mmCIF file of C-alpha atoms in Angstrom:
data_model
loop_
_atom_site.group_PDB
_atom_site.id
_atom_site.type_symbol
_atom_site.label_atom_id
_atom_site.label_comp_id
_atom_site.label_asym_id
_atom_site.label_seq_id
_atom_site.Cartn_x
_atom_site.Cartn_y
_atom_site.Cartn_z
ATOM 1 C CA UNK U 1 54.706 -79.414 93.165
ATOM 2 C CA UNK U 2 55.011 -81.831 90.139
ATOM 3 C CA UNK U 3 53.743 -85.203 90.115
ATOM 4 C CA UNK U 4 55.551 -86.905 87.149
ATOM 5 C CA UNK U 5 56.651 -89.997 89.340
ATOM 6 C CA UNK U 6 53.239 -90.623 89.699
ATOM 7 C CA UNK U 7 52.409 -90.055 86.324
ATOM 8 C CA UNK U 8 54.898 -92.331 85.053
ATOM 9 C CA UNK U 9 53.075 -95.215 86.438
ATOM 10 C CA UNK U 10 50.084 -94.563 84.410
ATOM 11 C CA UNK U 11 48.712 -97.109 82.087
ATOM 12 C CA UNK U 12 47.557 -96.082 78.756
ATOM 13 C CA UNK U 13 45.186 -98.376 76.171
ATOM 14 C CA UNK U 14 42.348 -97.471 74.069
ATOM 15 C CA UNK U 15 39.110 -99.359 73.934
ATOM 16 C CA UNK U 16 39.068 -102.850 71.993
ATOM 17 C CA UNK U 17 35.314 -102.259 70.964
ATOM 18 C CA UNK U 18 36.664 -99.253 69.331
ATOM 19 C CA UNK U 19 39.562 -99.786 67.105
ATOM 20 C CA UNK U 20 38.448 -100.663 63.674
ATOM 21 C CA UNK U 21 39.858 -104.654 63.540
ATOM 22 C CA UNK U 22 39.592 -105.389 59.759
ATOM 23 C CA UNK U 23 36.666 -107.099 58.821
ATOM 24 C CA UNK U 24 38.023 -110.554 57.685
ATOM 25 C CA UNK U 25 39.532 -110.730 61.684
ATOM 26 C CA UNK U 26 36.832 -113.445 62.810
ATOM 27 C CA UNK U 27 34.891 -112.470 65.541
ATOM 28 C CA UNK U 28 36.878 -114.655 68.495
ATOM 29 C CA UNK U 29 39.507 -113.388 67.541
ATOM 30 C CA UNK U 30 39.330 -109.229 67.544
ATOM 31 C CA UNK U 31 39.924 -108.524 70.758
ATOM 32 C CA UNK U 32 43.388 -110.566 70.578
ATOM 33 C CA UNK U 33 43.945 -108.323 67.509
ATOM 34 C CA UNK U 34 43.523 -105.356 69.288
ATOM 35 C CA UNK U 35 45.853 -106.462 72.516
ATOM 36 C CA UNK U 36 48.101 -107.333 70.070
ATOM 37 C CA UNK U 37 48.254 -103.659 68.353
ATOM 38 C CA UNK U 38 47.790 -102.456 71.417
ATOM 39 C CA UNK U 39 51.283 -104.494 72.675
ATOM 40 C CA UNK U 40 52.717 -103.336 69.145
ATOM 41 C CA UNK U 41 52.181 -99.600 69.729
ATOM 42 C CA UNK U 42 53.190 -99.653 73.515
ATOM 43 C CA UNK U 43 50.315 -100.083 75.444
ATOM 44 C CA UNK U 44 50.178 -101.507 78.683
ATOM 45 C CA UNK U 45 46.271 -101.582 79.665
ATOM 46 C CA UNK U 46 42.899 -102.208 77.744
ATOM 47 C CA UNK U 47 39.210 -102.338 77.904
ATOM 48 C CA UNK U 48 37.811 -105.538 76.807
ATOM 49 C CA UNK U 49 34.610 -107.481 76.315
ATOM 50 C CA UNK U 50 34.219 -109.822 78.439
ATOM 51 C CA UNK U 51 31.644 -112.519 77.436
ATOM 52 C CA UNK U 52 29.827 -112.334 80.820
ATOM 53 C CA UNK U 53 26.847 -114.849 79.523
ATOM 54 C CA UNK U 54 29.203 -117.435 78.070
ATOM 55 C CA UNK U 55 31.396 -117.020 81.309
ATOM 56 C CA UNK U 56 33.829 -120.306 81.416
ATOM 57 C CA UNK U 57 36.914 -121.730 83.070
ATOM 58 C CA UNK U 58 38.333 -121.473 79.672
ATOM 59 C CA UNK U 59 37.368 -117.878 78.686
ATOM 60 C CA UNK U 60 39.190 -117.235 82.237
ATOM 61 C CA UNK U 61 42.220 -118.843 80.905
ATOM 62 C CA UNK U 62 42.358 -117.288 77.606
ATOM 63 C CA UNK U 63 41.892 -113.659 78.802
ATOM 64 C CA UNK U 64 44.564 -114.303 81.336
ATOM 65 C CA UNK U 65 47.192 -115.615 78.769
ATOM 66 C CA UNK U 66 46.575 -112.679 77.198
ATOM 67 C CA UNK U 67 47.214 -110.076 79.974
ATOM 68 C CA UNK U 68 50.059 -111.702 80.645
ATOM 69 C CA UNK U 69 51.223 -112.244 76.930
ATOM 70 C CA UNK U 70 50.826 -108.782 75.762
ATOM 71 C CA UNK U 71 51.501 -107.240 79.376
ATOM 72 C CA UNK U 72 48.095 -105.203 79.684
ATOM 73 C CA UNK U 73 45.676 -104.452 82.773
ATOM 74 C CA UNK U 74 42.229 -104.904 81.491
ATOM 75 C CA UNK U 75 39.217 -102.237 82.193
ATOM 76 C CA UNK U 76 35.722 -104.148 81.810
ATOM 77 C CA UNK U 77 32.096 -103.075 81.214
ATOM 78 C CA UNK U 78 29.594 -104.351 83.667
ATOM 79 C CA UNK U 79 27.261 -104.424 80.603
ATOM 80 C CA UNK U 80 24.573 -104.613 83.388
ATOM 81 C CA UNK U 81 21.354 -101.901 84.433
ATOM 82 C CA UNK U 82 23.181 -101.773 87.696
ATOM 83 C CA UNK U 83 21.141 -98.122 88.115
ATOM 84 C CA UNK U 84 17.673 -100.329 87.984
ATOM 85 C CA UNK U 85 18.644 -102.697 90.612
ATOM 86 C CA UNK U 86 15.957 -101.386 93.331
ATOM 87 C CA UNK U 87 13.816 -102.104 90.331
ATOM 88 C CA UNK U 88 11.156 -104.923 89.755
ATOM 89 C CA UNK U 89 13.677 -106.846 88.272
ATOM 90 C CA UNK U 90 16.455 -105.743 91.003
ATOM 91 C CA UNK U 91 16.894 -109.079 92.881
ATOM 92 C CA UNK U 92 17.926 -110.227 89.489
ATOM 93 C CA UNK U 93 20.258 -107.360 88.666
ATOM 94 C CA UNK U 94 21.877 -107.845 92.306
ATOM 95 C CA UNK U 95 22.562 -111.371 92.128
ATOM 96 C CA UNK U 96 24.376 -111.192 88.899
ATOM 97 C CA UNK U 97 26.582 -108.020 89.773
ATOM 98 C CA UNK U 98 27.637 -109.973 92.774
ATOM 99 C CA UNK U 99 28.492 -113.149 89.779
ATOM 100 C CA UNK U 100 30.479 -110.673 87.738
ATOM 101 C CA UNK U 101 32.317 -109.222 90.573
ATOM 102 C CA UNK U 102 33.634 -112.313 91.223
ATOM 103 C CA UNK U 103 34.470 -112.960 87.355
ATOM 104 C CA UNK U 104 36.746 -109.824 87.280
ATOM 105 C CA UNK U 105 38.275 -111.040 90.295
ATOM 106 C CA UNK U 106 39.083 -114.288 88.381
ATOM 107 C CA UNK U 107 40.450 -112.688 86.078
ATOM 108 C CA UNK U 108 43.094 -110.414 88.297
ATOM 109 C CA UNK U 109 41.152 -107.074 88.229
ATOM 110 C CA UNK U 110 38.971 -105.087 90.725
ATOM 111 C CA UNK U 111 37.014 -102.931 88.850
ATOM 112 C CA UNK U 112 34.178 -102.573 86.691
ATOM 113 C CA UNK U 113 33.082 -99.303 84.899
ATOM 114 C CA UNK U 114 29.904 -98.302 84.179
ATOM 115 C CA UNK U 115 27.759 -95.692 82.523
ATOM 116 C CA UNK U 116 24.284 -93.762 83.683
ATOM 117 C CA UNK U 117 23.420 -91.672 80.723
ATOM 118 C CA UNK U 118 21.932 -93.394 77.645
ATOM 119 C CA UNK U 119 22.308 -90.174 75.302
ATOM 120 C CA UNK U 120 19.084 -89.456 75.957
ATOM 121 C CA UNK U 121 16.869 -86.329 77.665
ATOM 122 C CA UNK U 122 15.533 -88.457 80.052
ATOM 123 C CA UNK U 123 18.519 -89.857 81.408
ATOM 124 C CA UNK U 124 20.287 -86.032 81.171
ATOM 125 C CA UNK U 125 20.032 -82.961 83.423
ATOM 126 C CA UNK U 126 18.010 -81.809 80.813
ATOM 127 C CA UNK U 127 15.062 -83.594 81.616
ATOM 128 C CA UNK U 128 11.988 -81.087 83.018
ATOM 129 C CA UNK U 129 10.127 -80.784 85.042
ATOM 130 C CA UNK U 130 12.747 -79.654 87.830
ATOM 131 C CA UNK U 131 11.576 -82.254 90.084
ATOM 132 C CA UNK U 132 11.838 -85.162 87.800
ATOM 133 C CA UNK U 133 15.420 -84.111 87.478
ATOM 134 C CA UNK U 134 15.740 -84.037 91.345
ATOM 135 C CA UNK U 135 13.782 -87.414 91.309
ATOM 136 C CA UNK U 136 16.129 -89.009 89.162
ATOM 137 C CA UNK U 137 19.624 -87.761 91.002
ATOM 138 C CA UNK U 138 17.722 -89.339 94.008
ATOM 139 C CA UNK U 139 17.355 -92.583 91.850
ATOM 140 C CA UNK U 140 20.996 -92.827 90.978
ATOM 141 C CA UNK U 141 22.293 -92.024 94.694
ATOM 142 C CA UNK U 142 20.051 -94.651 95.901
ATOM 143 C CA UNK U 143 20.883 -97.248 93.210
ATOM 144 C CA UNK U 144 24.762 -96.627 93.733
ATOM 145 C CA UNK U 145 24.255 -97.578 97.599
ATOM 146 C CA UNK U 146 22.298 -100.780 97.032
ATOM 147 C CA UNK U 147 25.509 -101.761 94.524
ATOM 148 C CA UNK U 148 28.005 -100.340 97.153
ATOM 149 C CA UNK U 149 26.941 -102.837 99.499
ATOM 150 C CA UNK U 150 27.515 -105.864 97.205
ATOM 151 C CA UNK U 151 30.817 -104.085 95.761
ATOM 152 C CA UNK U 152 32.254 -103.555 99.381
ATOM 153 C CA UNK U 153 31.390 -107.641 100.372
ATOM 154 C CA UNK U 154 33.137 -108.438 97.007
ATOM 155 C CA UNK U 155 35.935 -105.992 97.463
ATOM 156 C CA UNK U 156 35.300 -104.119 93.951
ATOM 157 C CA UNK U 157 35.374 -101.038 92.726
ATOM 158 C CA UNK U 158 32.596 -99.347 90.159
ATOM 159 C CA UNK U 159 33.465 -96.743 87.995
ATOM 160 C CA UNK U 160 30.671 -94.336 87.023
ATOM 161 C CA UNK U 161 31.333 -92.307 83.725
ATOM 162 C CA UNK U 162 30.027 -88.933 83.053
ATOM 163 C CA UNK U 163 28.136 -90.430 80.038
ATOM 164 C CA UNK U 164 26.569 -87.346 78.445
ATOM 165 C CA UNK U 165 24.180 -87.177 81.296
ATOM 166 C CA UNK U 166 25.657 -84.307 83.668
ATOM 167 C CA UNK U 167 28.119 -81.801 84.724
ATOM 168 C CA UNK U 168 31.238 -82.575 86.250
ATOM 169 C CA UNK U 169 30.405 -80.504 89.522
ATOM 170 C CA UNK U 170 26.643 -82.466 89.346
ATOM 171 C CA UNK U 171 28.576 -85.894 89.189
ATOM 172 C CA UNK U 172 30.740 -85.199 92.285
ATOM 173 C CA UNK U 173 27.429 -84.194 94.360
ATOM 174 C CA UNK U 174 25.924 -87.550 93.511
ATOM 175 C CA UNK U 175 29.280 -89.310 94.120
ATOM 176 C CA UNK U 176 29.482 -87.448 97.532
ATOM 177 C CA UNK U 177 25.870 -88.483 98.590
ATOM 178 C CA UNK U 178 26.580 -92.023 97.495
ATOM 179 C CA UNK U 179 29.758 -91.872 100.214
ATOM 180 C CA UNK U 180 31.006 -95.068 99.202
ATOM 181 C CA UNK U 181 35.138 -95.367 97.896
ATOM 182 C CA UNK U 182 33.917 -98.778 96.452
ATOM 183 C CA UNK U 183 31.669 -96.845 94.048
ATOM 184 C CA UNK U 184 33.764 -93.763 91.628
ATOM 185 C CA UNK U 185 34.309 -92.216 88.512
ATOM 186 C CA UNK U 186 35.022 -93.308 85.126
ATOM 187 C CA UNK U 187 36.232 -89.622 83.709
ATOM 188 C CA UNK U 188 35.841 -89.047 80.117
ATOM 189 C CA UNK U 189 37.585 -86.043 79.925
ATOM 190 C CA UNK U 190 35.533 -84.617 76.703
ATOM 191 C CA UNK U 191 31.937 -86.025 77.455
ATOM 192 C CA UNK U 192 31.610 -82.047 79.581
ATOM 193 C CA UNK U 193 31.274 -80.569 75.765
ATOM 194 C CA UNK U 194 27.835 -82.520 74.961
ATOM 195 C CA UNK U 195 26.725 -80.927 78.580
ATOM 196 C CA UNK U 196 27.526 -77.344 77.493
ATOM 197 C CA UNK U 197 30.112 -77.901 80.543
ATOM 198 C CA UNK U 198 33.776 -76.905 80.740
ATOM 199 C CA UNK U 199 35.600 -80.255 80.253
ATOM 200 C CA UNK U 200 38.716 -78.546 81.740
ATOM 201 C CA UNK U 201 36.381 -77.953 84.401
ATOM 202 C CA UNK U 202 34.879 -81.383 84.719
ATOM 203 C CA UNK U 203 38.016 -82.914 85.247
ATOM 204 C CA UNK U 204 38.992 -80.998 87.996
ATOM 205 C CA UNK U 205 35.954 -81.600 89.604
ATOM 206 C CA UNK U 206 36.081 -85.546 89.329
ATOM 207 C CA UNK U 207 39.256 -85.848 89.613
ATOM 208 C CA UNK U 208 38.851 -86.978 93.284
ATOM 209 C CA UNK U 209 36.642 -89.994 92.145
ATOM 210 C CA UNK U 210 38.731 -90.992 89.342
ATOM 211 C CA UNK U 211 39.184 -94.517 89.261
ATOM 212 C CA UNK U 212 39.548 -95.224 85.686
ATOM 213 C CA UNK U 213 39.359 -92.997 82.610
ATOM 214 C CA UNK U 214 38.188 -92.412 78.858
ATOM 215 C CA UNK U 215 40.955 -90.158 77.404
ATOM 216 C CA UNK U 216 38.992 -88.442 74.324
ATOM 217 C CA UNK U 217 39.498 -84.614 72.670
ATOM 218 C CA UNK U 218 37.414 -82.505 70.810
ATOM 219 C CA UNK U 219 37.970 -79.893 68.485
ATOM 220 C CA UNK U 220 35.593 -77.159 68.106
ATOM 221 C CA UNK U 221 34.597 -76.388 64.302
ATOM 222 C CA UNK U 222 32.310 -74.424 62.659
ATOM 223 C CA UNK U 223 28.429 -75.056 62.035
ATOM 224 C CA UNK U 224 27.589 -73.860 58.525
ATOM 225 C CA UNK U 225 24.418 -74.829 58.710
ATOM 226 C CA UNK U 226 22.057 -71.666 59.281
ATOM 227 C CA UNK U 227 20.066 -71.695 62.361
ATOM 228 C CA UNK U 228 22.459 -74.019 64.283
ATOM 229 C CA UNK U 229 24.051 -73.600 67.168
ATOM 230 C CA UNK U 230 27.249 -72.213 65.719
ATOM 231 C CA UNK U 231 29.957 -74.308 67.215
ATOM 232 C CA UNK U 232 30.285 -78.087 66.272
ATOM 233 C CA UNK U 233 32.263 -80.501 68.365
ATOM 234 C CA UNK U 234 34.393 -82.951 65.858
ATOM 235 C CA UNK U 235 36.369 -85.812 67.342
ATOM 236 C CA UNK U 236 40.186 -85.814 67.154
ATOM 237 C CA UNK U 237 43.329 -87.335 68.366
ATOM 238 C CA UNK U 238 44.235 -86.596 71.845
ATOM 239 C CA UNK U 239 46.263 -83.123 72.477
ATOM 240 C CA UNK U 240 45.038 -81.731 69.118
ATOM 241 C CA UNK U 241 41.736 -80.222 70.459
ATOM 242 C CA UNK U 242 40.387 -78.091 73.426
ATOM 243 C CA UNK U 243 41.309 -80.691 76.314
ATOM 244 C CA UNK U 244 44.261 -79.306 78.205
ATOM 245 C CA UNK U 245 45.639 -83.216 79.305
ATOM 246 C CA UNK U 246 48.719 -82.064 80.850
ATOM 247 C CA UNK U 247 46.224 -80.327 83.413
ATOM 248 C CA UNK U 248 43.999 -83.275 83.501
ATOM 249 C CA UNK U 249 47.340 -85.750 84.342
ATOM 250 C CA UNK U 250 48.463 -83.627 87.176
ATOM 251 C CA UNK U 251 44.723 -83.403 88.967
ATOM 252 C CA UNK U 252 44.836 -87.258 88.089
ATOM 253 C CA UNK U 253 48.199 -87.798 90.351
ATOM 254 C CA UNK U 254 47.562 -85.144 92.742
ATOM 255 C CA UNK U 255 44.079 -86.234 93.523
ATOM 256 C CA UNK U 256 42.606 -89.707 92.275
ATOM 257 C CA UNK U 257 42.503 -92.927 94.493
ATOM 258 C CA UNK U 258 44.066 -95.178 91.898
ATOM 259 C CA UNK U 259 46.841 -92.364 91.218
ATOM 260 C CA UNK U 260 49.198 -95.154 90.618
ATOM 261 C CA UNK U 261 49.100 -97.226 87.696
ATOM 262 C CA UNK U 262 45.661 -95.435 86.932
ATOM 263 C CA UNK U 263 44.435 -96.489 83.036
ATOM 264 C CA UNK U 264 44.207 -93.882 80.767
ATOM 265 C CA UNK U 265 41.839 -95.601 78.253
ATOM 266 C CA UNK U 266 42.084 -93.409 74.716
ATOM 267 C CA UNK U 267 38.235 -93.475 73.086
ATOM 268 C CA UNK U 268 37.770 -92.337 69.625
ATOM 269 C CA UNK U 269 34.290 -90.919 69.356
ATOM 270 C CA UNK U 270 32.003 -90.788 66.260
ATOM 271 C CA UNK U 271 30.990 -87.325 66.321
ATOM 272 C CA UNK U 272 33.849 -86.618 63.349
ATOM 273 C CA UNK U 273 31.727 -84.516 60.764
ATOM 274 C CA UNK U 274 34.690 -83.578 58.983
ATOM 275 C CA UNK U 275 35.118 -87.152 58.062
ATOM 276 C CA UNK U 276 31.803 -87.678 56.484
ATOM 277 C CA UNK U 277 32.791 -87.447 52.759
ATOM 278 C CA UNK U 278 34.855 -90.330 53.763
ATOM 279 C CA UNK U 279 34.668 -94.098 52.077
ATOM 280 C CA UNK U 280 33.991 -96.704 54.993
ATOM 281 C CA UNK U 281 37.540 -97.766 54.613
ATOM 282 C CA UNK U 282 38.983 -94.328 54.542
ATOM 283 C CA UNK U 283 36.901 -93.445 57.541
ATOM 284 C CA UNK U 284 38.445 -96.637 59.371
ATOM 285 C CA UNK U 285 42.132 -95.949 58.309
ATOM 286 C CA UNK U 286 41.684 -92.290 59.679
ATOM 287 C CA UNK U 287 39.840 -93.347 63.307
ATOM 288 C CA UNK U 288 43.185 -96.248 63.674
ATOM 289 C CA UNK U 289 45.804 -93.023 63.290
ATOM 290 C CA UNK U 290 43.392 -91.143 65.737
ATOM 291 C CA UNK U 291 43.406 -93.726 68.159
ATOM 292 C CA UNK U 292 47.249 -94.648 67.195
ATOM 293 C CA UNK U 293 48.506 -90.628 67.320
ATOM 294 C CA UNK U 294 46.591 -90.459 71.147
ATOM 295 C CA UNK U 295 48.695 -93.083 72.205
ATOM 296 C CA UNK U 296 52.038 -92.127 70.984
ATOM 297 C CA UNK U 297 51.162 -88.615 72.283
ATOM 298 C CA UNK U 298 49.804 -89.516 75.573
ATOM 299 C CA UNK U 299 52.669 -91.586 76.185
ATOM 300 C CA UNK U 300 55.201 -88.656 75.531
ATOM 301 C CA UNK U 301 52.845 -86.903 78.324
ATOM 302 C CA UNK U 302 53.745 -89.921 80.682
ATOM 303 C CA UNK U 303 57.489 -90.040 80.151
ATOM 304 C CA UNK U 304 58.298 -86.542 80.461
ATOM 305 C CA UNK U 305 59.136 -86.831 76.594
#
């Protein structure tokens, strides 16, 4: 059975904190830039900064003109240790998840996104001993339910991404234990490769949590530096590496709770070796057609082009 209707309702956007805006953009005025790009090259959804701490009836306004200016959804950052909120400092952490719920909500959305890994062992399923591991799966279950219960009185959704911290088929245990809807997945569909997981694989198994996504590729080059592993992930556009994305948009429609009018968010990752003999400039010219080819190509996946 094909799912293309649903597919056509997909959003697609890339992330505003990653598109190089050229430095003599002042600072208020990037992520307009990038909606504006974004508008120019057919996008119809974003992720945005939101300045949380200098949250104001007018930053309300001015994010809304723009949504409805440039005719975008936004995806925000919770830019908040939501997984240390039955921490000391957890009170804290609660009360001001519960604020920025109701900021998104001013601002026409119902979601936040989130990460758990901070590219780190100790926040990875690498960490030893075996029970510290199990300790801190336990951790992240139980700090997902203390959230739920403010996300489910504010009627918001969080969106956990696989963040270089574990496997696809770990992921859905921990979003299965948590047993909330309110609390999901944020699927970056290459993040599996820095796990020594099958992304392909990942995505299938997350695909039932998706509630928002980072669309990002890999290609798989080789080390030729002796005594390395041999096989180097390098960033590139999306549909030019190992990601099989027309795969990834049919799980997406068959299976995800925001099917319709899901975002798929391009990100442009860093990890481009091949790009390190590269001026600054030439480097930045090369990650805007990355992020500029994903679109146009991910949109031909949406349209049945």
């Amino acid at each position: 059975m094909g799912y293309q209707s649903i597919i056509r309702t997909m959003r697609i956007g890339f992330m505003d904190s990653n598109y190089p805006v050229p430095p003599e953009v002042p600072e208020e005025e990037r992520t307009a830039y990038a909606l504006r790009h974004g508008a120019d090259i057919g996008c119809d959804c974003m992720q945005v900064r939101y300045p949380f701490d200098a949250h104001s009836p007018d930053h309300v306004a001015r994010y809304r003109g723009w949504m409805e200016q440039y005719g975008v959804e936004y995806d925000i950052h919770v830019m908040l240790p939501v997984f240390a909120v039955n921490g000391p400092e957890g009170g804290a952490i609660a009360a001001e998840l519960r604020r920025r719920c109701r900021i998104v909500k001013e601002l026409g959305m119902d979601m936040l996104r989130t990460g758990y890994g901070g590219l780190k062992i100790e926040s990875s399923r690498f960490l030893k001993p075996r029970s510290a591991a199990q300790a801190q799966k336990e951790s992240y279950v139980a700090a997902m339910r203390t959230c739920a219960e403010i996300l489910e009185d504010e009627e918001v959704y969080l969106a956990v991404e696989n963040h270089i911290d574990f496997t696809g088929k770990e992921q859905a245990e921990l979003l299965e234990a948590i047993d909330y809807p309110f609390v999901g997945c944020a699927m970056d569909t290459a993040n599996g490769v820095c796990v020594y997981s099958n992304p392909d694989d990942d995505i299938a198994a997350l695909a039932p949590y998706t509630l928002t996504t980072h669309m990002k590729d890999y290609a798989v080059v080789q080390e030729i530096l002796p005594g390395r592993i041999p096989f180097m992930p390098t960033s590139v556009a999306v549909g030019e590496g190992i990601i099989d994305f027309p795969r990834a948009l049919q799980l997406f429609a068959k299976f995800s709770p925001r099917r319709r009018g899901l975002h798929l968010i391009v990100e442009s990752s860093t990890s481009a070796p091949a790009l390190g003999d590269l001026s600054a400039s030439e480097r930045e010219a090369a990650a805007r057609k990355r992020i500029d080819d994903s679109v146009v190509y991910l949109r031909k996946q949406r349209d049945g082009i």
